Amino acid sequence: MRTPIIAGNWKMNKTKEEAVSFLQEVKGKVPSGEKVEAVVCSPDLFLDALVQEAEGTEVKISAQNMHFEEKGAFTGETSPKALKDLGVEYVIIGHSERRDMFGETDASVNQKVHAAIDHGLTPIVCVGETLEERESNKTSDVVTRQVKEGLKDLTKEQAALVVVAYEPVWAIGTGKTPTAEEANETCGVIREALATAFSRETAEAVRIQYGGSVKPANIKEMMSQSDIDGALVGGASLEAESFLQLVEGGNE
Ligand SMILES: O=C[C@H](O)COP(=O)(O)O
């Protein structure tokens, strides 16, 4: 049984005051128990305040990126050790915006995934095809390669801890989505890639999220699919009310 995971990725939005007041608004309203995990992925600047605000509640806090080294001369970067020390539990790795604009590759994703696991952080590893790749029928090849390379050299037990987010690049922030069946089919391809690279047992343990224009209006349909275990949500996670509706949708 995989616990659904709804994660709101704020990207480069909000001030500290807005971030804290969001958490104050949602924290008492997120359902307790094991039915769904609710995660807020914040800019680094607010992580400390959010971890403190979330203490003792059902809300978990995630970073949006990190460096793979524990420390050193990497100006402007954040280390996995510092994230763990703050009480952060999750970290997004290899979001398509980072692959596209900040030069992330499958190799750097792999280094970061190892570093996250080694420091006790749960990586949310993003994969997904561009429109061009989709139109030339390369979706399965692309996500299979990204999973295989991104999770390379993990043990089966380590791989089982990873969350994979399938985000078709063309669906991010565009209002366009694949049908729930199409999204599920690609999540199934990702699960097969995990089974081939690790084991069937590992593949069945890994939670796979769908991301890309998820909203309260389409979350339930996505969540009803057999291989979709949650959502990574950008725009629709910015307002507390909408985030709560998404969590509720993941809880049914
Ligand atoms: O990380 C989240 C995704 O990039 C999806 O963003 P979106 O929900 O605004 O399309």
PDB file of C-alpha atoms and ligand atoms in Angstrom:
ATOM      1  CA  MET A   1       0.000   0.000   0.000  1.00  0.00           C
ATOM      2  CA  ARG A   2       1.552   3.297  -1.114  1.00  0.00           C
ATOM      3  CA  THR A   3       0.642   6.398   0.914  1.00  0.00           C
ATOM      4  CA  PRO A   4      -0.442   9.155  -1.492  1.00  0.00           C
ATOM      5  CA  ILE A   5       1.715  12.278  -1.453  1.00  0.00           C
ATOM      6  CA  ILE A   6       0.487  15.734  -2.431  1.00  0.00           C
ATOM      7  CA  ALA A   7       3.320  18.250  -2.715  1.00  0.00           C
ATOM      8  CA  GLY A   8       2.917  21.938  -3.423  1.00  0.00           C
ATOM      9  CA  ASN A   9       5.922  23.430  -5.205  1.00  0.00           C
ATOM     10  CA  TRP A  10       5.849  27.160  -4.621  1.00  0.00           C
ATOM     11  CA  LYS A  11       8.801  27.751  -6.982  1.00  0.00           C
ATOM     12  CA  MET A  12      10.126  31.352  -6.602  1.00  0.00           C
ATOM     13  CA  ASN A  13       6.988  32.765  -5.044  1.00  0.00           C
ATOM     14  CA  LYS A  14       5.969  34.243  -1.669  1.00  0.00           C
ATOM     15  CA  THR A  15       7.615  36.367   0.976  1.00  0.00           C
ATOM     16  CA  LYS A  16       8.405  34.961   4.412  1.00  0.00           C
ATOM     17  CA  GLU A  17       5.255  36.491   5.854  1.00  0.00           C
ATOM     18  CA  GLU A  18       3.113  34.967   3.108  1.00  0.00           C
ATOM     19  CA  ALA A  19       4.795  31.581   3.536  1.00  0.00           C
ATOM     20  CA  VAL A  20       4.255  31.463   7.294  1.00  0.00           C
ATOM     21  CA  SER A  21       0.665  32.659   7.102  1.00  0.00           C
ATOM     22  CA  PHE A  22      -0.074  29.953   4.471  1.00  0.00           C
ATOM     23  CA  LEU A  23       1.189  27.317   6.871  1.00  0.00           C
ATOM     24  CA  GLN A  24      -0.751  28.752   9.783  1.00  0.00           C
ATOM     25  CA  GLU A  25      -3.874  28.539   7.671  1.00  0.00           C
ATOM     26  CA  VAL A  26      -3.443  24.952   6.472  1.00  0.00           C
ATOM     27  CA  LYS A  27      -1.753  23.158   9.338  1.00  0.00           C
ATOM     28  CA  GLY A  28      -4.808  22.428  11.475  1.00  0.00           C
ATOM     29  CA  LYS A  29      -6.842  21.390   8.461  1.00  0.00           C
ATOM     30  CA  VAL A  30      -4.630  18.726   6.903  1.00  0.00           C
ATOM     31  CA  PRO A  31      -6.104  15.323   7.739  1.00  0.00           C
ATOM     32  CA  SER A  32      -4.157  13.316  10.303  1.00  0.00           C
ATOM     33  CA  GLY A  33      -3.191   9.672   9.920  1.00  0.00           C
ATOM     34  CA  GLU A  34      -1.540   7.704   7.179  1.00  0.00           C
ATOM     35  CA  LYS A  35      -3.997   8.384   4.362  1.00  0.00           C
ATOM     36  CA  VAL A  36      -2.148  11.179   2.570  1.00  0.00           C
ATOM     37  CA  GLU A  37       1.097  13.066   3.026  1.00  0.00           C
ATOM     38  CA  ALA A  38       0.934  16.827   2.558  1.00  0.00           C
ATOM     39  CA  VAL A  39       4.228  18.479   1.623  1.00  0.00           C
ATOM     40  CA  VAL A  40       5.129  22.130   1.053  1.00  0.00           C
ATOM     41  CA  CYS A  41       8.187  22.758  -1.181  1.00  0.00           C
ATOM     42  CA  SER A  42       9.469  26.207  -0.282  1.00  0.00           C
ATOM     43  CA  PRO A  43      12.294  28.490  -1.334  1.00  0.00           C
ATOM     44  CA  ASP A  44      15.268  27.895   1.003  1.00  0.00           C
ATOM     45  CA  LEU A  45      14.782  31.283   2.662  1.00  0.00           C
ATOM     46  CA  PHE A  46      11.605  30.229   4.454  1.00  0.00           C
ATOM     47  CA  LEU A  47      12.461  26.618   5.263  1.00  0.00           C
ATOM     48  CA  ASP A  48      13.547  27.297   8.838  1.00  0.00           C
ATOM     49  CA  ALA A  49      10.419  29.257   9.718  1.00  0.00           C
ATOM     50  CA  LEU A  50       8.180  26.691   8.003  1.00  0.00           C
ATOM     51  CA  VAL A  51       9.757  23.695   9.738  1.00  0.00           C
ATOM     52  CA  GLN A  52       9.155  25.400  13.083  1.00  0.00           C
ATOM     53  CA  GLU A  53       5.596  26.313  12.157  1.00  0.00           C
ATOM     54  CA  ALA A  54       4.876  22.751  10.975  1.00  0.00           C
ATOM     55  CA  GLU A  55       6.234  21.059  14.082  1.00  0.00           C
ATOM     56  CA  GLY A  56       3.735  18.645  15.576  1.00  0.00           C
ATOM     57  CA  THR A  57       1.428  18.914  12.538  1.00  0.00           C
ATOM     58  CA  GLU A  58       0.820  16.669   9.530  1.00  0.00           C
ATOM     59  CA  VAL A  59       2.508  19.057   7.089  1.00  0.00           C
ATOM     60  CA  LYS A  60       5.999  18.146   5.879  1.00  0.00           C
ATOM     61  CA  ILE A  61       8.530  20.568   4.476  1.00  0.00           C
ATOM     62  CA  SER A  62      10.594  20.160   1.316  1.00  0.00           C
ATOM     63  CA  ALA A  63      13.367  22.107  -0.380  1.00  0.00           C
ATOM     64  CA  GLN A  64      13.231  22.660  -4.149  1.00  0.00           C
ATOM     65  CA  ASN A  65      16.862  21.820  -4.882  1.00  0.00           C
ATOM     66  CA  MET A  66      20.223  21.304  -3.178  1.00  0.00           C
ATOM     67  CA  HIS A  67      23.892  20.718  -3.928  1.00  0.00           C
ATOM     68  CA  PHE A  68      25.279  17.200  -3.802  1.00  0.00           C
ATOM     69  CA  GLU A  69      28.314  18.090  -1.696  1.00  0.00           C
ATOM     70  CA  GLU A  70      28.066  18.264   2.063  1.00  0.00           C
ATOM     71  CA  LYS A  71      30.044  21.536   2.260  1.00  0.00           C
ATOM     72  CA  GLY A  72      32.615  23.573   0.397  1.00  0.00           C
ATOM     73  CA  ALA A  73      33.269  26.482  -1.954  1.00  0.00           C
ATOM     74  CA  PHE A  74      29.939  26.492  -3.804  1.00  0.00           C
ATOM     75  CA  THR A  75      28.732  30.082  -3.566  1.00  0.00           C
ATOM     76  CA  GLY A  76      24.981  30.440  -3.335  1.00  0.00           C
ATOM     77  CA  GLU A  77      24.290  26.726  -2.913  1.00  0.00           C
ATOM     78  CA  THR A  78      22.590  24.792  -0.087  1.00  0.00           C
ATOM     79  CA  SER A  79      23.974  21.551   1.291  1.00  0.00           C
ATOM     80  CA  PRO A  80      21.984  18.414   2.140  1.00  0.00           C
ATOM     81  CA  LYS A  81      23.515  18.488   5.595  1.00  0.00           C
ATOM     82  CA  ALA A  82      22.161  21.990   6.250  1.00  0.00           C
ATOM     83  CA  LEU A  83      18.692  20.976   5.034  1.00  0.00           C
ATOM     84  CA  LYS A  84      18.629  17.937   7.283  1.00  0.00           C
ATOM     85  CA  ASP A  85      19.864  19.997  10.219  1.00  0.00           C
ATOM     86  CA  LEU A  86      16.927  22.396   9.759  1.00  0.00           C
ATOM     87  CA  GLY A  87      14.430  19.530   9.926  1.00  0.00           C
ATOM     88  CA  VAL A  88      13.561  19.475   6.220  1.00  0.00           C
ATOM     89  CA  GLU A  89      12.295  16.023   5.134  1.00  0.00           C
ATOM     90  CA  TYR A  90      11.978  16.159   1.330  1.00  0.00           C
ATOM     91  CA  VAL A  91      13.895  17.742  -1.536  1.00  0.00           C
ATOM     92  CA  ILE A  92      12.883  18.106  -5.183  1.00  0.00           C
ATOM     93  CA  ILE A  93      15.674  16.939  -7.486  1.00  0.00           C
ATOM     94  CA  GLY A  94      15.956  17.582 -11.225  1.00  0.00           C
ATOM     95  CA  HIS A  95      12.820  19.668 -11.788  1.00  0.00           C
ATOM     96  CA  SER A  96      12.529  20.393 -15.514  1.00  0.00           C
ATOM     97  CA  GLU A  97      13.024  24.108 -14.825  1.00  0.00           C
ATOM     98  CA  ARG A  98      16.390  23.261 -13.297  1.00  0.00           C
ATOM     99  CA  ARG A  99      17.274  20.892 -16.133  1.00  0.00           C
ATOM    100  CA  ASP A 100      16.264  23.514 -18.698  1.00  0.00           C
ATOM    101  CA  MET A 101      17.565  26.739 -17.116  1.00  0.00           C
ATOM    102  CA  PHE A 102      20.296  25.665 -14.696  1.00  0.00           C
ATOM    103  CA  GLY A 103      22.105  22.935 -16.589  1.00  0.00           C
ATOM    104  CA  GLU A 104      21.004  19.933 -14.539  1.00  0.00           C
ATOM    105  CA  THR A 105      21.640  16.584 -16.166  1.00  0.00           C
ATOM    106  CA  ASP A 106      20.797  12.976 -15.375  1.00  0.00           C
ATOM    107  CA  ALA A 107      24.335  12.721 -13.938  1.00  0.00           C
ATOM    108  CA  SER A 108      23.930  15.675 -11.557  1.00  0.00           C
ATOM    109  CA  VAL A 109      20.469  14.421 -10.617  1.00  0.00           C
ATOM    110  CA  ASN A 110      22.059  11.087  -9.717  1.00  0.00           C
ATOM    111  CA  GLN A 111      24.698  12.755  -7.524  1.00  0.00           C
ATOM    112  CA  LYS A 112      22.001  14.731  -5.722  1.00  0.00           C
ATOM    113  CA  VAL A 113      19.761  11.692  -5.255  1.00  0.00           C
ATOM    114  CA  HIS A 114      22.633   9.807  -3.593  1.00  0.00           C
ATOM    115  CA  ALA A 115      23.432  12.816  -1.403  1.00  0.00           C
ATOM    116  CA  ALA A 116      19.796  13.211  -0.352  1.00  0.00           C
ATOM    117  CA  ILE A 117      19.455   9.551   0.612  1.00  0.00           C
ATOM    118  CA  ASP A 118      22.814   9.563   2.404  1.00  0.00           C
ATOM    119  CA  HIS A 119      21.628  12.511   4.509  1.00  0.00           C
ATOM    120  CA  GLY A 120      18.222  11.058   5.318  1.00  0.00           C
ATOM    121  CA  LEU A 121      16.256  13.330   2.982  1.00  0.00           C
ATOM    122  CA  THR A 122      13.580  11.899   0.674  1.00  0.00           C
ATOM    123  CA  PRO A 123      14.220  12.952  -2.936  1.00  0.00           C
ATOM    124  CA  ILE A 124      11.293  13.807  -5.204  1.00  0.00           C
ATOM    125  CA  VAL A 125      12.929  13.057  -8.549  1.00  0.00           C
ATOM    126  CA  CYS A 126      11.334  14.815 -11.525  1.00  0.00           C
ATOM    127  CA  VAL A 127      11.195  13.213 -14.968  1.00  0.00           C
ATOM    128  CA  GLY A 128       9.221  14.037 -18.088  1.00  0.00           C
ATOM    129  CA  GLU A 129       9.334  14.640 -21.795  1.00  0.00           C
ATOM    130  CA  THR A 130       9.268  17.874 -23.800  1.00  0.00           C
ATOM    131  CA  LEU A 131       6.559  18.493 -26.394  1.00  0.00           C
ATOM    132  CA  GLU A 132       9.013  17.715 -29.188  1.00  0.00           C
ATOM    133  CA  GLU A 133       9.950  14.405 -27.551  1.00  0.00           C
ATOM    134  CA  ARG A 134       6.298  13.526 -27.075  1.00  0.00           C
ATOM    135  CA  GLU A 135       5.440  14.329 -30.692  1.00  0.00           C
ATOM    136  CA  SER A 136       8.247  12.093 -31.894  1.00  0.00           C
ATOM    137  CA  ASN A 137       7.020   9.209 -29.691  1.00  0.00           C
ATOM    138  CA  LYS A 138      10.019   9.334 -27.387  1.00  0.00           C
ATOM    139  CA  THR A 139       8.155   9.729 -24.078  1.00  0.00           C
ATOM    140  CA  SER A 140       8.772   6.179 -22.843  1.00  0.00           C
ATOM    141  CA  ASP A 141      12.451   6.258 -23.824  1.00  0.00           C
ATOM    142  CA  VAL A 142      12.996   9.633 -22.137  1.00  0.00           C
ATOM    143  CA  VAL A 143      11.377   8.781 -18.797  1.00  0.00           C
ATOM    144  CA  THR A 144      13.004   5.331 -18.749  1.00  0.00           C
ATOM    145  CA  ARG A 145      16.435   6.888 -19.289  1.00  0.00           C
ATOM    146  CA  GLN A 146      15.834   9.599 -16.679  1.00  0.00           C
ATOM    147  CA  VAL A 147      14.759   7.020 -14.087  1.00  0.00           C
ATOM    148  CA  LYS A 148      17.591   4.616 -14.877  1.00  0.00           C
ATOM    149  CA  GLU A 149      20.314   7.295 -14.878  1.00  0.00           C
ATOM    150  CA  GLY A 150      18.875   9.409 -12.084  1.00  0.00           C
ATOM    151  CA  LEU A 151      18.617   6.467  -9.675  1.00  0.00           C
ATOM    152  CA  LYS A 152      21.767   4.696 -10.857  1.00  0.00           C
ATOM    153  CA  ASP A 153      23.734   2.735  -8.221  1.00  0.00           C
ATOM    154  CA  LEU A 154      21.123   3.034  -5.487  1.00  0.00           C
ATOM    155  CA  THR A 155      20.419  -0.186  -3.630  1.00  0.00           C
ATOM    156  CA  LYS A 156      16.918  -1.652  -3.967  1.00  0.00           C
ATOM    157  CA  GLU A 157      16.154  -0.498  -0.448  1.00  0.00           C
ATOM    158  CA  GLN A 158      17.335   3.065  -1.195  1.00  0.00           C
ATOM    159  CA  ALA A 159      15.400   3.208  -4.460  1.00  0.00           C
ATOM    160  CA  ALA A 160      12.208   2.183  -2.656  1.00  0.00           C
ATOM    161  CA  LEU A 161      12.439   5.401  -0.596  1.00  0.00           C
ATOM    162  CA  VAL A 162      12.480   7.694  -3.639  1.00  0.00           C
ATOM    163  CA  VAL A 163       9.405   9.564  -4.874  1.00  0.00           C
ATOM    164  CA  VAL A 164       9.294  10.004  -8.662  1.00  0.00           C
ATOM    165  CA  ALA A 165       7.334  12.931 -10.118  1.00  0.00           C
ATOM    166  CA  TYR A 166       6.254  12.476 -13.727  1.00  0.00           C
ATOM    167  CA  GLU A 167       5.915  15.975 -15.152  1.00  0.00           C
ATOM    168  CA  PRO A 168       5.480  16.327 -18.894  1.00  0.00           C
ATOM    169  CA  VAL A 169       7.343  19.590 -19.567  1.00  0.00           C
ATOM    170  CA  TRP A 170       4.618  20.823 -21.948  1.00  0.00           C
ATOM    171  CA  ALA A 171       1.986  20.496 -19.203  1.00  0.00           C
ATOM    172  CA  ILE A 172       3.781  22.644 -16.613  1.00  0.00           C
ATOM    173  CA  GLY A 173       2.044  25.966 -16.025  1.00  0.00           C
ATOM    174  CA  THR A 174       0.221  25.739 -19.363  1.00  0.00           C
ATOM    175  CA  GLY A 175      -3.223  24.505 -18.339  1.00  0.00           C
ATOM    176  CA  LYS A 176      -2.686  21.568 -20.723  1.00  0.00           C
ATOM    177  CA  THR A 177      -2.604  18.046 -19.341  1.00  0.00           C
ATOM    178  CA  PRO A 178      -2.433  14.559 -20.734  1.00  0.00           C
ATOM    179  CA  THR A 179      -5.619  12.608 -20.055  1.00  0.00           C
ATOM    180  CA  ALA A 180      -5.537  10.780 -16.741  1.00  0.00           C
ATOM    181  CA  GLU A 181      -5.202   7.515 -18.695  1.00  0.00           C
ATOM    182  CA  GLU A 182      -2.225   8.848 -20.683  1.00  0.00           C
ATOM    183  CA  ALA A 183      -0.545  10.108 -17.505  1.00  0.00           C
ATOM    184  CA  ASN A 184      -1.160   6.738 -15.875  1.00  0.00           C
ATOM    185  CA  GLU A 185       0.302   4.909 -18.858  1.00  0.00           C
ATOM    186  CA  THR A 186       3.566   6.848 -18.574  1.00  0.00           C
ATOM    187  CA  CYS A 187       3.636   6.349 -14.792  1.00  0.00           C
ATOM    188  CA  GLY A 188       3.292   2.634 -15.603  1.00  0.00           C
ATOM    189  CA  VAL A 189       6.320   2.894 -17.899  1.00  0.00           C
ATOM    190  CA  ILE A 190       8.239   4.513 -15.029  1.00  0.00           C
ATOM    191  CA  ARG A 191       7.222   1.666 -12.720  1.00  0.00           C
ATOM    192  CA  GLU A 192       8.430  -0.892 -15.264  1.00  0.00           C
ATOM    193  CA  ALA A 193      11.745   0.958 -15.539  1.00  0.00           C
ATOM    194  CA  LEU A 194      12.080   0.710 -11.753  1.00  0.00           C
ATOM    195  CA  ALA A 195      11.255  -3.002 -11.845  1.00  0.00           C
ATOM    196  CA  THR A 196      13.906  -3.598 -14.508  1.00  0.00           C
ATOM    197  CA  ALA A 197      16.557  -1.493 -12.754  1.00  0.00           C
ATOM    198  CA  PHE A 198      15.845  -2.781  -9.229  1.00  0.00           C
ATOM    199  CA  SER A 199      13.085  -5.314  -8.542  1.00  0.00           C
ATOM    200  CA  ARG A 200       9.334  -5.711  -8.795  1.00  0.00           C
ATOM    201  CA  GLU A 201       9.086  -5.212  -5.051  1.00  0.00           C
ATOM    202  CA  THR A 202      11.004  -1.920  -5.260  1.00  0.00           C
ATOM    203  CA  ALA A 203       8.863  -0.731  -8.161  1.00  0.00           C
ATOM    204  CA  GLU A 204       5.675  -1.456  -6.234  1.00  0.00           C
ATOM    205  CA  ALA A 205       6.972   0.487  -3.220  1.00  0.00           C
ATOM    206  CA  VAL A 206       7.950   3.675  -5.083  1.00  0.00           C
ATOM    207  CA  ARG A 207       5.400   6.474  -5.073  1.00  0.00           C
ATOM    208  CA  ILE A 208       4.910   8.114  -8.455  1.00  0.00           C
ATOM    209  CA  GLN A 209       3.331  11.554  -8.627  1.00  0.00           C
ATOM    210  CA  TYR A 210       1.846  13.259 -11.644  1.00  0.00           C
ATOM    211  CA  GLY A 211       2.645  16.972 -12.093  1.00  0.00           C
ATOM    212  CA  GLY A 212       1.657  19.578 -14.670  1.00  0.00           C
ATOM    213  CA  SER A 213      -1.431  21.823 -14.412  1.00  0.00           C
ATOM    214  CA  VAL A 214      -2.944  19.819 -11.547  1.00  0.00           C
ATOM    215  CA  LYS A 215      -5.858  21.660  -9.955  1.00  0.00           C
ATOM    216  CA  PRO A 216      -8.620  20.861  -7.473  1.00  0.00           C
ATOM    217  CA  ALA A 217     -10.813  20.178 -10.527  1.00  0.00           C
ATOM    218  CA  ASN A 218      -8.670  17.353 -11.941  1.00  0.00           C
ATOM    219  CA  ILE A 219      -6.866  15.926  -8.881  1.00  0.00           C
ATOM    220  CA  LYS A 220      -9.432  13.223  -8.138  1.00  0.00           C
ATOM    221  CA  GLU A 221      -9.367  11.854 -11.666  1.00  0.00           C
ATOM    222  CA  MET A 222      -5.575  11.704 -11.635  1.00  0.00           C
ATOM    223  CA  MET A 223      -5.544  10.075  -8.195  1.00  0.00           C
ATOM    224  CA  SER A 224      -8.020   7.415  -9.280  1.00  0.00           C
ATOM    225  CA  GLN A 225      -5.420   5.948 -11.654  1.00  0.00           C
ATOM    226  CA  SER A 226      -3.625   2.746 -10.671  1.00  0.00           C
ATOM    227  CA  ASP A 227      -0.044   4.010 -11.050  1.00  0.00           C
ATOM    228  CA  ILE A 228      -0.523   7.599  -9.852  1.00  0.00           C
ATOM    229  CA  ASP A 229       0.183   7.959  -6.141  1.00  0.00           C
ATOM    230  CA  GLY A 230       0.082  11.703  -5.732  1.00  0.00           C
ATOM    231  CA  ALA A 231       0.703  15.053  -7.343  1.00  0.00           C
ATOM    232  CA  LEU A 232       3.414  17.687  -7.564  1.00  0.00           C
ATOM    233  CA  VAL A 233       1.566  20.951  -7.956  1.00  0.00           C
ATOM    234  CA  GLY A 234       2.858  24.416  -8.847  1.00  0.00           C
ATOM    235  CA  GLY A 235       0.373  27.252  -9.435  1.00  0.00           C
ATOM    236  CA  ALA A 236      -2.610  25.652  -7.716  1.00  0.00           C
ATOM    237  CA  SER A 237      -0.624  25.094  -4.513  1.00  0.00           C
ATOM    238  CA  LEU A 238      -0.012  28.775  -3.837  1.00  0.00           C
ATOM    239  CA  GLU A 239      -3.321  29.511  -2.122  1.00  0.00           C
ATOM    240  CA  ALA A 240      -4.103  27.738   1.144  1.00  0.00           C
ATOM    241  CA  GLU A 241      -7.685  26.931   0.193  1.00  0.00           C
ATOM    242  CA  SER A 242      -6.672  25.377  -3.122  1.00  0.00           C
ATOM    243  CA  PHE A 243      -3.820  23.402  -1.493  1.00  0.00           C
ATOM    244  CA  LEU A 244      -6.267  21.989   1.070  1.00  0.00           C
ATOM    245  CA  GLN A 245      -8.634  20.947  -1.717  1.00  0.00           C
ATOM    246  CA  LEU A 246      -5.744  19.166  -3.447  1.00  0.00           C
ATOM    247  CA  VAL A 247      -4.848  17.334  -0.229  1.00  0.00           C
ATOM    248  CA  GLU A 248      -8.476  16.395   0.216  1.00  0.00           C
ATOM    249  CA  GLY A 249      -8.535  15.098  -3.361  1.00  0.00           C
ATOM    250  CA  GLY A 250      -5.517  12.937  -2.590  1.00  0.00           C
ATOM    251  CA  ASN A 251      -7.182  11.577   0.501  1.00  0.00           C
ATOM    252  CA  GLU A 252     -10.165   9.962  -1.197  1.00  0.00           C
TER     253      GLU A 252
HETATM  254  O1  LIG B   1       6.523  21.339  -9.679  1.00  0.00           O
HETATM  255  C1  LIG B   1       5.414  21.567 -10.164  1.00  0.00           C
HETATM  256  C2  LIG B   1       5.189  21.563 -11.581  1.00  0.00           C
HETATM  257  O2  LIG B   1       6.194  22.170 -12.291  1.00  0.00           O
HETATM  258  C3  LIG B   1       3.797  21.854 -12.028  1.00  0.00           C
HETATM  259  O3  LIG B   1       3.518  23.224 -12.091  1.00  0.00           O
HETATM  260  P1  LIG B   1       2.014  23.677 -12.418  1.00  0.00           P
HETATM  261  O4  LIG B   1       1.132  22.924 -11.474  1.00  0.00           O
HETATM  262  O5  LIG B   1       1.989  25.153 -12.183  1.00  0.00           O
HETATM  263  O6  LIG B   1       1.745  23.277 -13.841  1.00  0.00           O
END
